[in-house]
XYZ file of C-alpha atoms in Angstrom:
494
model
C 0.000 0.000 0.000
C 2.815 2.366 0.857
C 4.563 1.764 -2.463
C 1.344 2.382 -4.388
C 0.659 5.688 -2.610
C 4.222 6.878 -3.082
C 4.133 5.970 -6.784
C 0.858 7.868 -7.298
C 2.196 10.871 -5.401
C 5.353 11.157 -7.413
C 3.507 10.529 -10.661
C 1.079 13.387 -10.069
C 3.799 15.640 -8.694
C 6.230 15.177 -11.562
C 3.880 14.886 -14.561
C 3.440 18.636 -14.650
C 7.165 19.321 -14.391
C 8.164 16.570 -16.835
C 5.669 17.774 -19.398
C 7.047 21.303 -19.132
C 10.629 20.075 -19.516
C 9.763 17.988 -22.549
C 7.968 20.877 -24.220
C 10.640 23.358 -23.131
C 8.047 26.126 -22.940
C 7.806 26.995 -19.259
C 6.925 30.685 -18.848
C 7.975 32.084 -15.471
C 5.715 35.050 -14.798
C 6.014 37.666 -12.115
C 2.968 39.798 -11.385
C 4.586 42.724 -13.216
C 5.299 40.567 -16.284
C 1.701 39.344 -16.394
C 0.371 42.908 -16.195
C 2.640 44.044 -19.047
C 1.551 41.133 -21.249
C -2.126 41.758 -20.556
C -1.877 45.467 -21.380
C -0.337 44.655 -24.770
C -1.974 41.387 -25.818
C -5.304 40.869 -24.081
C -8.643 41.240 -25.858
C -9.792 43.730 -23.230
C -6.809 45.963 -24.028
C -7.639 45.787 -27.759
C -11.254 46.817 -27.053
C -10.074 49.783 -24.975
C -7.711 50.839 -27.765
C -10.460 50.769 -30.418
C -12.768 52.810 -28.197
C -9.975 55.369 -27.792
C -9.454 55.492 -31.566
C -13.154 56.180 -32.100
C -13.074 59.089 -29.652
C -9.808 60.374 -31.126
C -11.191 60.601 -34.659
C -14.420 62.152 -33.427
C -12.345 64.870 -31.761
C -10.169 65.290 -34.852
C -13.351 65.763 -36.886
C -14.465 68.487 -34.470
C -11.092 70.258 -34.746
C -11.188 70.047 -38.546
C -14.668 71.576 -38.503
C -13.141 74.780 -37.102
C -10.636 75.109 -39.962
C -11.192 76.530 -43.484
C -12.574 73.997 -45.918
C -11.895 74.100 -49.657
C -14.660 72.600 -51.800
C -15.071 72.046 -55.506
C -18.327 71.044 -57.118
C -19.507 70.909 -60.665
C -21.626 69.280 -63.351
C -19.743 67.790 -66.290
C -21.938 67.759 -68.370
C -25.726 68.154 -68.206
C -27.698 67.428 -71.389
C -31.405 68.139 -71.752
C -33.794 67.596 -74.697
C -37.409 67.836 -73.585
C -40.635 69.796 -73.959
C -41.766 72.112 -71.233
C -45.010 74.005 -70.734
C -44.611 77.728 -71.266
C -47.140 80.526 -70.593
C -47.294 83.043 -73.399
C -48.046 86.772 -73.131
C -51.731 86.286 -73.928
C -52.117 83.878 -71.032
C -52.267 80.742 -73.068
C -49.891 77.843 -72.671
C -47.702 76.232 -75.263
C -45.085 73.502 -75.265
C -41.596 74.513 -76.268
C -38.564 72.398 -76.885
C -35.569 72.754 -74.607
C -32.441 71.315 -76.193
C -29.211 72.332 -74.482
C -25.893 71.180 -73.105
C -24.459 72.804 -69.978
C -21.456 72.519 -67.689
C -20.639 74.363 -64.482
C -18.024 74.383 -61.799
C -17.468 76.267 -58.562
C -14.687 76.401 -56.003
C -15.174 77.839 -52.536
C -13.306 78.380 -49.298
C -15.709 77.975 -46.381
C -15.061 78.968 -42.788
C -17.322 78.514 -39.788
C -17.444 81.541 -37.491
C -17.222 80.228 -33.942
C -17.937 83.616 -32.371
C -21.341 84.066 -34.030
C -22.220 80.580 -35.267
C -22.406 81.729 -38.865
C -20.528 80.721 -41.989
C -18.555 82.803 -44.472
C -17.518 81.622 -47.940
C -15.236 82.979 -50.615
C -16.235 81.481 -53.949
C -15.650 81.577 -57.681
C -17.726 79.899 -60.380
C -18.120 79.516 -64.135
C -21.198 78.301 -66.061
C -21.272 77.267 -69.723
C -24.433 76.637 -71.735
C -24.847 75.660 -75.397
C -28.207 75.919 -76.961
C -28.501 73.105 -79.502
C -30.612 72.771 -82.627
C -31.348 75.464 -85.202
C -29.480 78.686 -84.399
C -27.201 77.043 -81.854
C -25.038 79.365 -79.740
C -22.839 79.331 -76.616
C -23.196 81.447 -73.492
C -20.906 81.902 -70.492
C -21.586 83.317 -67.045
C -18.858 83.868 -64.484
C -18.638 84.901 -60.858
C -14.873 85.559 -60.543
C -15.133 86.401 -56.862
C -17.979 86.369 -54.422
C -18.298 86.622 -50.659
C -21.243 84.969 -48.920
C -22.330 85.211 -45.300
C -24.934 83.001 -43.673
C -25.779 83.992 -40.116
C -28.536 82.812 -37.766
C -29.846 85.558 -35.484
C -31.095 84.801 -31.941
C -30.623 81.069 -32.578
C -28.296 78.817 -30.596
C -24.629 78.985 -31.547
C -23.909 75.290 -32.137
C -20.248 75.914 -32.827
C -19.698 77.700 -29.534
C -21.256 74.837 -27.588
C -19.323 72.199 -29.532
C -16.066 74.024 -28.786
C -16.928 73.757 -25.090
C -18.243 70.190 -25.072
C -15.996 68.273 -27.475
C -12.650 68.932 -25.705
C -14.206 67.756 -22.437
C -15.578 64.662 -24.185
C -12.115 63.828 -25.548
C -10.479 64.344 -22.159
C -13.099 62.008 -20.721
C -12.293 59.423 -23.399
C -8.551 59.612 -22.690
C -9.122 59.179 -18.964
C -11.524 56.295 -19.669
C -8.846 54.601 -21.784
C -6.294 54.708 -18.976
C -8.962 53.438 -16.578
C -9.699 50.570 -18.980
C -6.006 49.691 -19.073
C -5.962 49.701 -15.277
C -9.095 47.548 -15.392
C -7.123 45.054 -17.496
C -4.468 45.138 -14.770
C -7.030 44.392 -12.058
C -8.385 41.437 -14.057
C -4.827 40.185 -14.578
C -4.187 40.282 -10.841
C -7.294 38.180 -10.223
C -6.294 35.544 -12.815
C -2.677 35.567 -11.623
C -3.504 34.996 -7.962
C -6.123 32.377 -8.834
C -3.348 30.427 -10.559
C -0.911 31.124 -7.745
C -3.427 29.876 -5.173
C -4.106 26.768 -7.284
C -0.364 26.121 -7.471
C 0.033 26.444 -3.697
C -2.991 24.199 -3.159
C -1.408 21.551 -5.382
C 1.871 21.745 -3.462
C -0.046 21.522 -0.192
C -2.039 18.528 -1.466
C 1.170 16.737 -2.474
C 2.680 17.398 0.939
C -0.475 16.307 2.750
C -0.712 13.060 0.773
C 2.937 12.263 1.416
C 2.538 12.941 5.140
C -0.735 10.972 5.277
C 0.962 7.921 3.701
C 3.888 8.117 6.118
C 1.595 8.455 9.119
C -0.518 5.538 7.961
C 2.570 3.311 7.664
C 3.643 4.361 11.153
C 0.118 3.751 12.455
C 0.178 0.187 11.079
C 3.296 -0.510 13.117
C 1.776 1.123 16.209
C -1.391 -0.893 15.835
C 0.593 -4.110 15.833
C 2.009 -3.265 19.253
C -1.306 -1.866 20.531
C -0.366 1.791 20.849
C -3.359 3.008 18.814
C -6.864 1.707 18.293
C -8.305 0.184 15.151
C -10.559 3.240 14.822
C -7.565 5.588 14.747
C -5.867 3.391 12.161
C -8.944 3.515 9.938
C -9.129 7.267 10.402
C -5.557 7.628 9.135
C -6.304 5.395 6.166
C -9.364 7.514 5.386
C -7.223 10.667 5.638
C -4.775 9.216 3.115
C -7.590 8.433 0.681
C -9.055 11.917 1.108
C -5.630 13.464 0.525
C -5.329 11.470 -2.701
C -8.706 12.797 -3.898
C -7.789 16.381 -3.007
C -4.533 16.051 -4.935
C -6.376 15.024 -8.106
C -8.851 17.862 -7.603
C -6.019 20.365 -7.053
C -4.306 19.280 -10.274
C -7.508 19.766 -12.284
C -8.092 23.161 -10.703
C -4.531 24.211 -11.525
C -5.010 23.247 -15.173
C -8.266 25.234 -15.339
C -6.778 28.367 -13.762
C -3.737 28.164 -16.030
C -5.961 27.899 -19.097
C -7.868 31.015 -17.996
C -4.706 33.076 -17.509
C -3.168 31.841 -20.775
C -6.322 32.773 -22.670
C -6.493 36.213 -21.066
C -2.826 36.971 -21.799
C -3.029 35.648 -25.354
C -0.422 32.926 -24.779
C -0.228 29.597 -26.575
C -2.048 26.615 -25.090
C 1.317 24.814 -25.064
C 2.834 27.373 -22.696
C 3.157 26.277 -19.082
C 2.921 29.262 -16.753
C 4.988 29.226 -13.593
C 3.651 32.106 -11.437
C 6.154 33.744 -9.107
C 4.756 34.880 -5.783
C 5.482 38.580 -5.070
C 8.217 38.710 -2.454
C 7.401 42.102 -0.970
C 4.776 44.822 -0.941
C 5.324 48.585 -0.696
C 5.118 50.124 2.741
C 2.726 53.012 2.244
C -0.368 54.584 3.731
C -2.887 56.691 1.826
C -4.743 59.835 2.928
C -8.389 60.098 1.860
C -8.355 63.800 0.949
C -5.242 63.373 -1.179
C -6.713 60.373 -2.997
C -10.038 62.182 -3.504
C -8.237 65.220 -4.918
C -6.341 63.105 -7.465
C -9.533 61.265 -8.436
C -11.460 64.495 -9.013
C -8.569 65.867 -11.036
C -7.877 62.830 -13.241
C -10.801 60.406 -13.236
C -13.179 60.294 -16.196
C -16.067 60.590 -13.730
C -15.337 64.270 -13.052
C -15.093 64.966 -16.782
C -18.331 63.071 -17.418
C -20.091 65.227 -14.815
C -18.870 68.398 -16.534
C -19.810 67.097 -20.002
C -23.346 66.143 -18.919
C -23.871 69.555 -17.340
C -22.689 71.287 -20.519
C -24.925 69.073 -22.680
C -27.912 69.858 -20.454
C -27.210 73.608 -20.756
C -26.858 73.176 -24.530
C -30.250 71.466 -24.724
C -31.859 74.379 -22.849
C -30.167 76.936 -25.115
C -31.317 75.012 -28.202
C -34.912 74.908 -27.008
C -34.877 78.656 -26.292
C -33.286 79.419 -29.666
C -36.051 77.585 -31.521
C -38.762 79.862 -30.135
C -38.030 82.176 -33.082
C -36.018 81.617 -36.232
C -34.327 84.573 -37.990
C -31.542 84.111 -40.541
C -29.409 86.590 -42.458
C -28.014 85.802 -45.901
C -25.747 88.245 -47.699
C -23.740 87.827 -50.871
C -21.541 90.409 -52.625
C -19.221 90.074 -55.609
C -18.957 90.468 -59.325
C -20.448 88.648 -62.255
C -20.288 88.708 -66.022
C -21.937 86.975 -68.941
C -21.354 86.817 -72.689
C -21.475 84.470 -75.627
C -17.668 84.534 -75.686
C -15.530 83.174 -72.866
C -13.425 86.332 -72.533
C -16.504 88.500 -72.507
C -17.781 86.700 -69.414
C -14.938 88.303 -67.452
C -14.839 91.740 -69.012
C -16.670 93.862 -68.211
C -17.851 92.691 -64.770
C -20.992 93.821 -62.992
C -21.956 94.015 -59.350
C -23.702 90.966 -57.939
C -25.310 91.602 -54.541
C -27.942 89.774 -52.540
C -29.127 90.611 -49.023
C -31.892 88.515 -47.536
C -33.344 88.321 -44.045
C -35.738 85.480 -43.428
C -37.674 84.912 -40.247
C -40.186 82.554 -38.734
C -41.920 83.705 -35.561
C -44.889 81.754 -34.162
C -47.885 83.939 -33.372
C -49.910 81.174 -31.747
C -48.448 77.747 -30.913
C -50.467 76.983 -27.763
C -47.332 76.976 -25.599
C -45.571 74.240 -27.593
C -42.174 75.956 -27.774
C -42.419 77.182 -24.209
C -43.179 73.615 -23.160
C -40.050 72.341 -24.892
C -37.984 74.909 -22.990
C -39.536 73.778 -19.694
C -38.833 70.118 -20.559
C -35.186 70.947 -21.312
C -34.874 72.885 -18.052
C -36.446 70.019 -16.086
C -34.100 67.530 -17.720
C -31.195 69.753 -16.740
C -32.316 69.729 -13.122
C -32.589 65.931 -13.246
C -29.035 65.704 -14.597
C -27.733 68.027 -11.896
C -29.508 66.060 -9.157
C -28.181 62.730 -10.433
C -24.695 64.154 -10.708
C -24.805 65.358 -7.113
C -25.890 61.898 -5.976
C -23.236 60.229 -8.127
C -20.606 62.559 -6.680
C -21.525 61.564 -3.112
C -21.432 57.877 -4.051
C -18.087 58.392 -5.792
C -16.612 60.077 -2.711
C -17.965 57.333 -0.456
C -16.468 54.585 -2.618
C -13.082 56.294 -2.551
C -13.258 56.611 1.240
C -14.002 52.904 1.599
C -11.271 52.029 -0.886
C -8.676 54.029 1.044
C -9.785 52.481 4.340
C -9.624 48.968 2.895
C -6.187 49.555 1.412
C -4.750 50.927 4.649
C -6.283 48.035 6.576
C -5.079 45.437 4.076
C -1.404 45.974 4.858
C -2.052 45.021 8.497
C -4.160 42.036 7.454
C -1.380 40.819 5.160
C 1.210 41.084 7.924
C -1.020 39.062 10.255
C -1.635 36.443 7.550
C 2.115 36.052 6.886
C 2.844 35.477 10.564
C -0.110 33.108 10.940
C 1.121 31.108 7.939
C 4.575 30.670 9.470
C 3.129 29.658 12.839
C 0.669 27.196 11.291
C 3.465 25.539 9.265
C 5.629 25.136 12.366
C 2.688 23.842 14.416
C 1.910 21.201 11.792
C 5.474 19.942 11.686
C 5.539 19.828 15.480
C 2.200 17.982 15.542
C 3.539 15.307 13.185
C 6.575 14.761 15.384
C 4.422 14.718 18.515
C 1.984 12.235 16.975
C 4.828 9.901 16.097
C 5.793 9.636 19.737
C 2.162 9.230 20.784
C 1.653 12.516 22.612
C -1.388 13.748 20.564
C -4.274 11.972 18.894
C -5.406 11.947 15.287
C -8.000 14.704 15.819
C -5.349 17.165 16.997
C -3.168 16.223 14.039
C -6.001 16.782 11.564
C -6.749 20.120 13.195
C -3.113 21.210 12.795
C -3.147 20.170 9.141
C -6.392 22.049 8.422
C -5.044 25.151 10.158
C -1.883 24.944 8.067
C -3.843 24.685 4.814
C -6.215 27.493 5.774
C -3.328 29.763 6.805
C -1.543 29.237 3.485
C -4.694 30.058 1.517
C -5.370 33.065 3.739
C -1.855 34.354 3.116
C -2.266 34.174 -0.680
C -5.733 35.727 -0.504
C -4.530 38.641 1.630
C -1.623 39.188 -0.748
C -4.110 39.281 -3.632
C -6.275 41.708 -1.655
C -3.369 44.104 -1.157
C -2.445 44.283 -4.849
C -6.084 44.429 -5.887
C -6.750 47.433 -3.621
C -3.471 49.059 -4.716
C -4.375 48.921 -8.415
C -7.980 49.875 -7.731
C -6.664 53.068 -6.151
C -4.518 53.636 -9.254
C -7.524 53.030 -11.486
C -9.780 55.494 -9.716
C -7.162 58.250 -9.328
C -5.068 57.621 -12.469
C -2.131 58.333 -10.182
C 0.802 56.167 -9.167
C 1.295 56.877 -5.472
C 4.284 54.533 -5.369
C 6.266 56.629 -7.889
C 4.415 59.904 -7.212
C 3.312 60.628 -10.782
C 0.174 60.811 -12.912
C -0.652 57.877 -15.164
C -0.404 59.187 -18.694
C 0.113 57.940 -22.228
C 1.214 59.183 -25.626
C -2.218 59.062 -27.206
C -1.021 60.154 -30.647
C 1.418 57.243 -30.710
C -1.149 54.798 -29.329
C -3.743 55.718 -31.972
C -1.195 55.252 -34.772
C -0.590 51.605 -33.779
């Protein structure tokens, strides 16, 4: 029985190591290495990058909208041969043939006016028409230079509001990207410590099975000389069988946790990850007000609050601007026309248009006023929700800081408890061998040892999880005393 147990133990213990040696693809990963891999290779990181690219190009579009735009449009050519109804001087109608070929082209430089919300254009155009059929002739019309202004009066200045909102939206997107990257880090920590805990559980299971087999062999000898009862012997045999089952379960759990981490990091299924337990943790304590200040300065939440308030104000301004609609259109320049091309440019004549259009409701039964009230109510709702969200945000940061500061003490206690439990178990084994304690005390020492080891790993995970959660919410590295930042232009070009 002893030989069988030992053979099974060594088989399960070495199969993992032998397989890794044969494949020669063991990947030793520290926590820092795993985080770096995840930020570059994980699917979550790729999703965050694409979301950043979308926001980047939306902002670039907004910036381009403020710059002069050169446009060219034309018709090359337009041919028409049809009959149209025509009213003659005596009031009767007749059908006349229209048979012509025409071409036109225009180039313009357009510029939005952010100060007023209008648009000014400098343009030049040329039209050519050839009347076909009997008595065919050509005709040209040119506008060598023209200046056009389109200006809404009393309406909302969309450009002014966009210049206020869009930069805030882009800053929010950049902060959200860094938060997403830190979110990838937090997920990596969870997968990493799950694997690390599974690895420690496997090592513990191997040790427990080996000890259970040794104790059972010793118990057989003791039973022969009457130092222990048959019940105690059976209890030790049962413990050995249970240890064997836990070892198999621990191996399966290790394989599952390794598969999860490999998949998350984008590694090959043939890679065997060997997680390295962090040897030390930084000795630091956080102050709530300092953490809150960094969060309000850097977190996307604060920028989202500002953006939503601006958008609510914009909606109110839009509703008020639509109560009346008055637009100014003005165009000045020169024009010329002739049947010869050169004559279309000499001599030139003035070409001026001034037009003011308006639409003012005389009776709308309060419809437009109602839309203004709805927009104002929605703004109040946004402000109220933002105030509530701000209080919740502050509360979560307070709890996070408290948990982080408390976690360092919990980790120190867990480390000491782990050492004590390991020593107690070894002492219990030695004491049992000389018959000073019973099997129940030995089992209790073993359970305490296993629980203490798991508790130690869990508290270590808790420390790093809280540490990176603080980084994620503040976008600030308190360990190196610097803001988390990135070269967004370089990132988008990847």
